[in-house]
PDB file of C-alpha atoms in Angstrom:
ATOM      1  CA  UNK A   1     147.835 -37.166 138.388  1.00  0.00           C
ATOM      2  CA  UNK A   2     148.568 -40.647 139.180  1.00  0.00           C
ATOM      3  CA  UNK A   3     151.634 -42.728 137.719  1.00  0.00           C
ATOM      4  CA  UNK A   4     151.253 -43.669 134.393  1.00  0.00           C
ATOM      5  CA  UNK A   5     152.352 -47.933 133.681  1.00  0.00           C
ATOM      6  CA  UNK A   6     154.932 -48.093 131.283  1.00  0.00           C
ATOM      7  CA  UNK A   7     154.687 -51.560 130.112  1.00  0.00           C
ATOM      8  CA  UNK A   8     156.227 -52.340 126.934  1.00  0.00           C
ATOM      9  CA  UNK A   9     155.185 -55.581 126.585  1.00  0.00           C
ATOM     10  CA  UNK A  10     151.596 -55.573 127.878  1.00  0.00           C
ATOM     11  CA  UNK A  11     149.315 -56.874 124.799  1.00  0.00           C
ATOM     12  CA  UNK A  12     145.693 -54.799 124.714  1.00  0.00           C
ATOM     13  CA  UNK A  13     143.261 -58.026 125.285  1.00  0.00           C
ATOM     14  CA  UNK A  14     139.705 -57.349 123.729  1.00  0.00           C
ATOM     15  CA  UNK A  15     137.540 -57.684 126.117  1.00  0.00           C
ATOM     16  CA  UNK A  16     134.202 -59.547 125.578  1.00  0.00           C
ATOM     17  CA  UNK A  17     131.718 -56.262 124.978  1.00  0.00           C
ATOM     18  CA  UNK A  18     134.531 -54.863 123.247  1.00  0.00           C
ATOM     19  CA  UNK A  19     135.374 -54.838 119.669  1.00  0.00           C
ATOM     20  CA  UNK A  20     138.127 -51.969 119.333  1.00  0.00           C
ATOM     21  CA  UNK A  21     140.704 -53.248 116.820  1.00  0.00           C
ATOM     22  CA  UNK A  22     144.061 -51.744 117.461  1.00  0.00           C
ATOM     23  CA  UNK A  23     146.087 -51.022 114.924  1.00  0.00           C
ATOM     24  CA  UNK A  24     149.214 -52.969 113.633  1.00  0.00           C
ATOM     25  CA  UNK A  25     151.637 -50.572 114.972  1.00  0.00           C
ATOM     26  CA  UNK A  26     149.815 -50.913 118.169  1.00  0.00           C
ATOM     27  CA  UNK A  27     152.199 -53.122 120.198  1.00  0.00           C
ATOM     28  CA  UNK A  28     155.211 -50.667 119.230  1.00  0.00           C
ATOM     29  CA  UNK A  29     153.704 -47.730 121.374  1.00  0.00           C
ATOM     30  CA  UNK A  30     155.755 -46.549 124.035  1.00  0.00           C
ATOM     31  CA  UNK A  31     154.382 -43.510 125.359  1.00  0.00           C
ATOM     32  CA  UNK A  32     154.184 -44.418 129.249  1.00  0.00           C
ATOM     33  CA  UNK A  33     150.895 -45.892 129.091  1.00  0.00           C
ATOM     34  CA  UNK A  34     150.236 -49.910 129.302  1.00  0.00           C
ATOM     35  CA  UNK A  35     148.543 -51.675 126.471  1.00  0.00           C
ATOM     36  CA  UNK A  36     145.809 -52.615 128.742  1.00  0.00           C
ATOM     37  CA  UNK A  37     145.462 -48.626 130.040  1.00  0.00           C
ATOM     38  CA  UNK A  38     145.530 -47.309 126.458  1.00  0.00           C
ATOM     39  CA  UNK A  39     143.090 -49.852 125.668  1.00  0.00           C
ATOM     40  CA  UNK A  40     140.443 -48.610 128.767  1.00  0.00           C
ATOM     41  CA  UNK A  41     141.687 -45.078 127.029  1.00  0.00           C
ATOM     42  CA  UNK A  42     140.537 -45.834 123.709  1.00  0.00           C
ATOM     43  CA  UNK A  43     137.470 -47.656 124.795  1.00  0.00           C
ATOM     44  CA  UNK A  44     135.866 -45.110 127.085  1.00  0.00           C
ATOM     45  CA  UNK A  45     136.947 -42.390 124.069  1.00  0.00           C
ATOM     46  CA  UNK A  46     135.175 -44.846 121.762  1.00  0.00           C
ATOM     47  CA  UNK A  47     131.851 -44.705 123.439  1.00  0.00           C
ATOM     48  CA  UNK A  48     132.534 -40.828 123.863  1.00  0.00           C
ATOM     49  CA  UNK A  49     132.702 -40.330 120.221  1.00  0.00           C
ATOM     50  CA  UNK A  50     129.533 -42.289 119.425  1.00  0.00           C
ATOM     51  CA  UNK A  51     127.653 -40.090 122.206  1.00  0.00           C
ATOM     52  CA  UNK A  52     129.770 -36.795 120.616  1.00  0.00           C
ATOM     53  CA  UNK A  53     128.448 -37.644 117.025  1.00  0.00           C
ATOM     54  CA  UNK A  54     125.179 -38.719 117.926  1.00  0.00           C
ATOM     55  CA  UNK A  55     124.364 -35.746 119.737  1.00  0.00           C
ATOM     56  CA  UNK A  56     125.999 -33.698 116.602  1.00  0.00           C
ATOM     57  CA  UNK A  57     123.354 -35.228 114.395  1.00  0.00           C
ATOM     58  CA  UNK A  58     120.599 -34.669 116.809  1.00  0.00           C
ATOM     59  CA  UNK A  59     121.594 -31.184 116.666  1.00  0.00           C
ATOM     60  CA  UNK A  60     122.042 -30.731 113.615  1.00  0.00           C
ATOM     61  CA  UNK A  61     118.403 -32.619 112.926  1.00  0.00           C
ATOM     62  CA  UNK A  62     117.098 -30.093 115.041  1.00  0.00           C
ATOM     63  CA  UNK A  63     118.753 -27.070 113.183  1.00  0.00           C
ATOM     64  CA  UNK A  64     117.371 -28.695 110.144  1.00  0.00           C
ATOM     65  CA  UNK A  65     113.627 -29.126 110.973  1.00  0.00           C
ATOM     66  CA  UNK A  66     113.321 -25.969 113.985  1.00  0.00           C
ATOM     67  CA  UNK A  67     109.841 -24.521 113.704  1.00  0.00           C
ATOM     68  CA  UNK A  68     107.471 -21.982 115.382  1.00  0.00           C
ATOM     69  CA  UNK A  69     108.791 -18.857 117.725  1.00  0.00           C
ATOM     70  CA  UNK A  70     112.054 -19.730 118.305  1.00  0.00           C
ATOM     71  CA  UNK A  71     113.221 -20.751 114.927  1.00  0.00           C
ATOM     72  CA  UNK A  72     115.262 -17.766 114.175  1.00  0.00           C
ATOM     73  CA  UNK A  73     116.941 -17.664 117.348  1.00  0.00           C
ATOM     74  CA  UNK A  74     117.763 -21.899 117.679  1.00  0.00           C
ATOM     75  CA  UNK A  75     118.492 -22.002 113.859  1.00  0.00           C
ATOM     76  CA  UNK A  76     121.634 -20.202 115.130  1.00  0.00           C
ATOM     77  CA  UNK A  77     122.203 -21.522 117.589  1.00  0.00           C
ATOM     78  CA  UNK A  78     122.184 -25.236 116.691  1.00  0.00           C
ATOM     79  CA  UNK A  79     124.224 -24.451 113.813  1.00  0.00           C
ATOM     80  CA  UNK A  80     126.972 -22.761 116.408  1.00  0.00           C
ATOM     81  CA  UNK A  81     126.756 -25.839 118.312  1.00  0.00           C
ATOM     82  CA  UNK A  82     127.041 -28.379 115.558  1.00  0.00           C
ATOM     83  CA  UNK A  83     129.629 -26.643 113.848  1.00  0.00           C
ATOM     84  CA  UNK A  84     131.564 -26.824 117.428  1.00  0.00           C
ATOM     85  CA  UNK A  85     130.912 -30.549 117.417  1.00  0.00           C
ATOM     86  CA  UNK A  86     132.036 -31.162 114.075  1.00  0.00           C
ATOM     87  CA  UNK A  87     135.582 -30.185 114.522  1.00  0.00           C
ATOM     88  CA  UNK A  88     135.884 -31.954 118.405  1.00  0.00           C
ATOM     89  CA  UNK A  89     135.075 -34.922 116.849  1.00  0.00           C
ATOM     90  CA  UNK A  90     138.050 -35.180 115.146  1.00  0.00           C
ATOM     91  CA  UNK A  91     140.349 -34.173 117.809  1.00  0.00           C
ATOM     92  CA  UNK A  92     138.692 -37.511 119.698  1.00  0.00           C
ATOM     93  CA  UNK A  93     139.063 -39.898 117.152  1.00  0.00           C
ATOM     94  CA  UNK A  94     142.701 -38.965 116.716  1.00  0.00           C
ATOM     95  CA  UNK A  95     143.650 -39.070 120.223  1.00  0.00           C
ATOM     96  CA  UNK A  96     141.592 -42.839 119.953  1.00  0.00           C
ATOM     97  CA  UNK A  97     144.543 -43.431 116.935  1.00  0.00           C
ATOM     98  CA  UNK A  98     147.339 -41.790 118.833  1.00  0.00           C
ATOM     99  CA  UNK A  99     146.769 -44.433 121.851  1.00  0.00           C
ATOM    100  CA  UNK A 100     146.689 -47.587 118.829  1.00  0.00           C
ATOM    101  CA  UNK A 101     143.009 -47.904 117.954  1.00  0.00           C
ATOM    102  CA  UNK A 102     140.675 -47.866 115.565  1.00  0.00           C
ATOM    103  CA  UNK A 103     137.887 -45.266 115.726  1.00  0.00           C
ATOM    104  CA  UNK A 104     134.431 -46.004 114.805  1.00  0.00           C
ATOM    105  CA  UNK A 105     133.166 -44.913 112.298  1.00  0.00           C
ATOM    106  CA  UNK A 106     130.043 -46.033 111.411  1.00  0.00           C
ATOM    107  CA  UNK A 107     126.252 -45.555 112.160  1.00  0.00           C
ATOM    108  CA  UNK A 108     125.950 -48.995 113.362  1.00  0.00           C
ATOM    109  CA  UNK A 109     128.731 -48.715 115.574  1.00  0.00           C
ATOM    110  CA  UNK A 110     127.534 -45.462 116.988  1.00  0.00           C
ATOM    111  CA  UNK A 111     124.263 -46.674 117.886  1.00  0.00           C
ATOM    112  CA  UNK A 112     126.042 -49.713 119.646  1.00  0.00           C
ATOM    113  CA  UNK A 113     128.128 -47.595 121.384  1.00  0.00           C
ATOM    114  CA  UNK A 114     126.250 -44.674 122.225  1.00  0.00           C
ATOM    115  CA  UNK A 115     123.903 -43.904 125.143  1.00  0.00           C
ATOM    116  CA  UNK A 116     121.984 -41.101 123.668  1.00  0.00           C
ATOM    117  CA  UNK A 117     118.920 -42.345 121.501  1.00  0.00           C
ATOM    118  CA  UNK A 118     118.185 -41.717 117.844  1.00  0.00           C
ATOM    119  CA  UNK A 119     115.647 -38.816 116.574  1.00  0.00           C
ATOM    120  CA  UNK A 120     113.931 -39.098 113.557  1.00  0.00           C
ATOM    121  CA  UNK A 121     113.920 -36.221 111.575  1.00  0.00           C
ATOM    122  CA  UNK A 122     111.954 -37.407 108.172  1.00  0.00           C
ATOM    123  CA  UNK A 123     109.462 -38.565 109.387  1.00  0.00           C
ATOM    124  CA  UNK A 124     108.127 -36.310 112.755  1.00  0.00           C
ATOM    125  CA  UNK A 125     110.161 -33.948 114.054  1.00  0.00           C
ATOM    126  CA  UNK A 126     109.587 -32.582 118.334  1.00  0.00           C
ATOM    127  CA  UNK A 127     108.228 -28.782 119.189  1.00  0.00           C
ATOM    128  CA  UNK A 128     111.376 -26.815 119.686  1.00  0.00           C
ATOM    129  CA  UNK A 129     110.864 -26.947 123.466  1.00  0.00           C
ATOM    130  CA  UNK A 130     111.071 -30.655 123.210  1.00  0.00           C
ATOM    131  CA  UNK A 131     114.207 -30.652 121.112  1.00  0.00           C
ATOM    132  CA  UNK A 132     116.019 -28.132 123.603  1.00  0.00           C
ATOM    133  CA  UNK A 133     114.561 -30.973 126.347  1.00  0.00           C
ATOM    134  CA  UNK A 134     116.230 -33.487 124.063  1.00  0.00           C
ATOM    135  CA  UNK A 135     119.698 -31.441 123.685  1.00  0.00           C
ATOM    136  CA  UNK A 136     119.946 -30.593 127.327  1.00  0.00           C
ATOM    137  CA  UNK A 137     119.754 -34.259 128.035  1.00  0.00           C
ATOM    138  CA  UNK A 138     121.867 -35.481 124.873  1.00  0.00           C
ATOM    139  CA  UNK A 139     124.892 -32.661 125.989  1.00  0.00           C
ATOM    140  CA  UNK A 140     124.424 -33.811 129.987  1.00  0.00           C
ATOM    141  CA  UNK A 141     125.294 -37.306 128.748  1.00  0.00           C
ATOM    142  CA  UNK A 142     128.070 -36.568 126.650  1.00  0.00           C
ATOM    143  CA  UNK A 143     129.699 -35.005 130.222  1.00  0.00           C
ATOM    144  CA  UNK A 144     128.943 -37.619 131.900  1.00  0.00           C
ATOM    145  CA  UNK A 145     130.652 -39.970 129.307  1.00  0.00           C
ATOM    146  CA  UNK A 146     133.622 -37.920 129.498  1.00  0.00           C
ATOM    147  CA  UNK A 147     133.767 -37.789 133.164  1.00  0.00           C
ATOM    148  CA  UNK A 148     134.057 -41.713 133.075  1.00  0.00           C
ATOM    149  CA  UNK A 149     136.663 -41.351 130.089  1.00  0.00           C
ATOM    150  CA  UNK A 150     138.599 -38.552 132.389  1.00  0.00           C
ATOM    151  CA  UNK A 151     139.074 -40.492 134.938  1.00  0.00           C
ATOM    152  CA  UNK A 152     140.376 -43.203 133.448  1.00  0.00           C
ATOM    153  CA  UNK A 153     142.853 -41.380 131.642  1.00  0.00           C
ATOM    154  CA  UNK A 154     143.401 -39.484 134.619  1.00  0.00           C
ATOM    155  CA  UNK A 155     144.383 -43.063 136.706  1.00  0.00           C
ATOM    156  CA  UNK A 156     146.548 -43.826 133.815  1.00  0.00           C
ATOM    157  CA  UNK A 157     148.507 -40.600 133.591  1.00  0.00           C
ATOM    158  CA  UNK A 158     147.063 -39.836 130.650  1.00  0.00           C
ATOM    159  CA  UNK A 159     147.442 -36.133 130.266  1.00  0.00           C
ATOM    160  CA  UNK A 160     146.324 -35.371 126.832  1.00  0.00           C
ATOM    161  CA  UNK A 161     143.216 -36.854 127.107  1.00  0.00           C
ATOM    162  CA  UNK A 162     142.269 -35.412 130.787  1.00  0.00           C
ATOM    163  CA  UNK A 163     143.000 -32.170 128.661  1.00  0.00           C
ATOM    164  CA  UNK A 164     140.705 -33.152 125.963  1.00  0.00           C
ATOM    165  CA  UNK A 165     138.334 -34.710 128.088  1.00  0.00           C
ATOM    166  CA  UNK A 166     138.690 -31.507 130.484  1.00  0.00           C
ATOM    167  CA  UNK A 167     137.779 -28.713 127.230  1.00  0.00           C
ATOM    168  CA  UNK A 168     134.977 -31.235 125.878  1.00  0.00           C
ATOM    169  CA  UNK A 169     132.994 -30.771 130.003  1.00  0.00           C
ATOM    170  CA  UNK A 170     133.277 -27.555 129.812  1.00  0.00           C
ATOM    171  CA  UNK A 171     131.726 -27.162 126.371  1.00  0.00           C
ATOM    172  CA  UNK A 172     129.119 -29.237 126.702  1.00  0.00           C
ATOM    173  CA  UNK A 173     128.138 -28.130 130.107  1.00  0.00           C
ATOM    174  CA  UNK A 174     128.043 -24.733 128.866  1.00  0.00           C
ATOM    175  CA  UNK A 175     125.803 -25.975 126.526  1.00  0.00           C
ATOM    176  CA  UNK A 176     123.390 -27.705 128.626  1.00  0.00           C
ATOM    177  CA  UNK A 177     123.028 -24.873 130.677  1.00  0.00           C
ATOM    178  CA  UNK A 178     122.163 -22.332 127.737  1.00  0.00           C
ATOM    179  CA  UNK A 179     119.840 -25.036 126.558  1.00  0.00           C
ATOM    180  CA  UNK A 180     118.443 -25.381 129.654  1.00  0.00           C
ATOM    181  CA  UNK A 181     117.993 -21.626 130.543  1.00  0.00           C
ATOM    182  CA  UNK A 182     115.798 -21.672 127.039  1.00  0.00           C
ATOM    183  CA  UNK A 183     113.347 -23.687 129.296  1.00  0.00           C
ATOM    184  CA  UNK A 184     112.818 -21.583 132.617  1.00  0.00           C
TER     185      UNK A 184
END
């Protein structure tokens, strides 16, 4: 783990793509990580969160509006996986407060800051082969968000969020690949 900066008096700047608003007892955290670090931190767990809950309401679209063969099965298991989702959610937009941020917190912020795309679910809804396609790919970019966010954390010495960031991969992997072996 590398050295975590402990600079009391380092001010989190807001960068020009980024709108996190930390919170007035932000400059008053002294936990061993910089202002600038726990702003990276909250940034990268920002974006994280948008993926996380985007790809929560994709699934749970999906366990919504599953049809043909494999509704019984799916039903299931999208509920398992949303349900799972649900709760790490919060556990990511608290460790976002515990570093001085805001969270996000609404649609339009999610959609700004997420990389996964909307699906409709009103008006068309995919075959069930396409929406496991669409969860594989939707729980493969949440890891790869939190690889990015792990790292960082992980340069700033920022244990509890490697550890968060650490539980979330292996979920979501796990995921993709049972998605994924609904395919072969």
């Amino acid at each position: 783990m590398a050295k975590a900066k402990n600079d009391k008096t380092a001010k989190p700047q807001k960068s020009a793509k980024s709108q996190l608003t930390p919170t007035a007892s932000s400059q008053a955290i002294d936990i061993g990580i910089s202002g600038g670090d726990r702003q990276k931190i909250a940034e990268g767990l920002s974006r994280f969160l948008s993926d996380s809950f985007t790809l929560y309401l994709k699934t749970h679209n999906f366990h919504w509006n599953i049809t043909g063969p494999m509704f019984n099965s799916l039903h299931v298991m999208f509920e398992t996986q949303y349900t799972e989702q649900w709760t790490a959610l919060d556990e990511t937009a608290e460790r976002i407060r515990a570093l001085g941020f805001n969270a996000p917190g609404s649609y339009a912020e999610f959609i700004r800051l997420s990389s996964i795309p909307e699906e409709p679910g009103l008006t068309e809804a995919p075959d069930w082969k396409e929406m496991v396609r669409q969860l594989v790919a939707g729980n493969e970019a949440v890891a790869r968000t939190a690889r990015k966010v792990l790292k960082t954390a992980d340069d700033a010495g920022d244990d509890p969020t490697v550890d968060l960031m650490t539980q979330r991969l292996q979920t979501h992997e796990k995921y993709a690949w049972m998605l994924r072996s609904l395919l072969e």
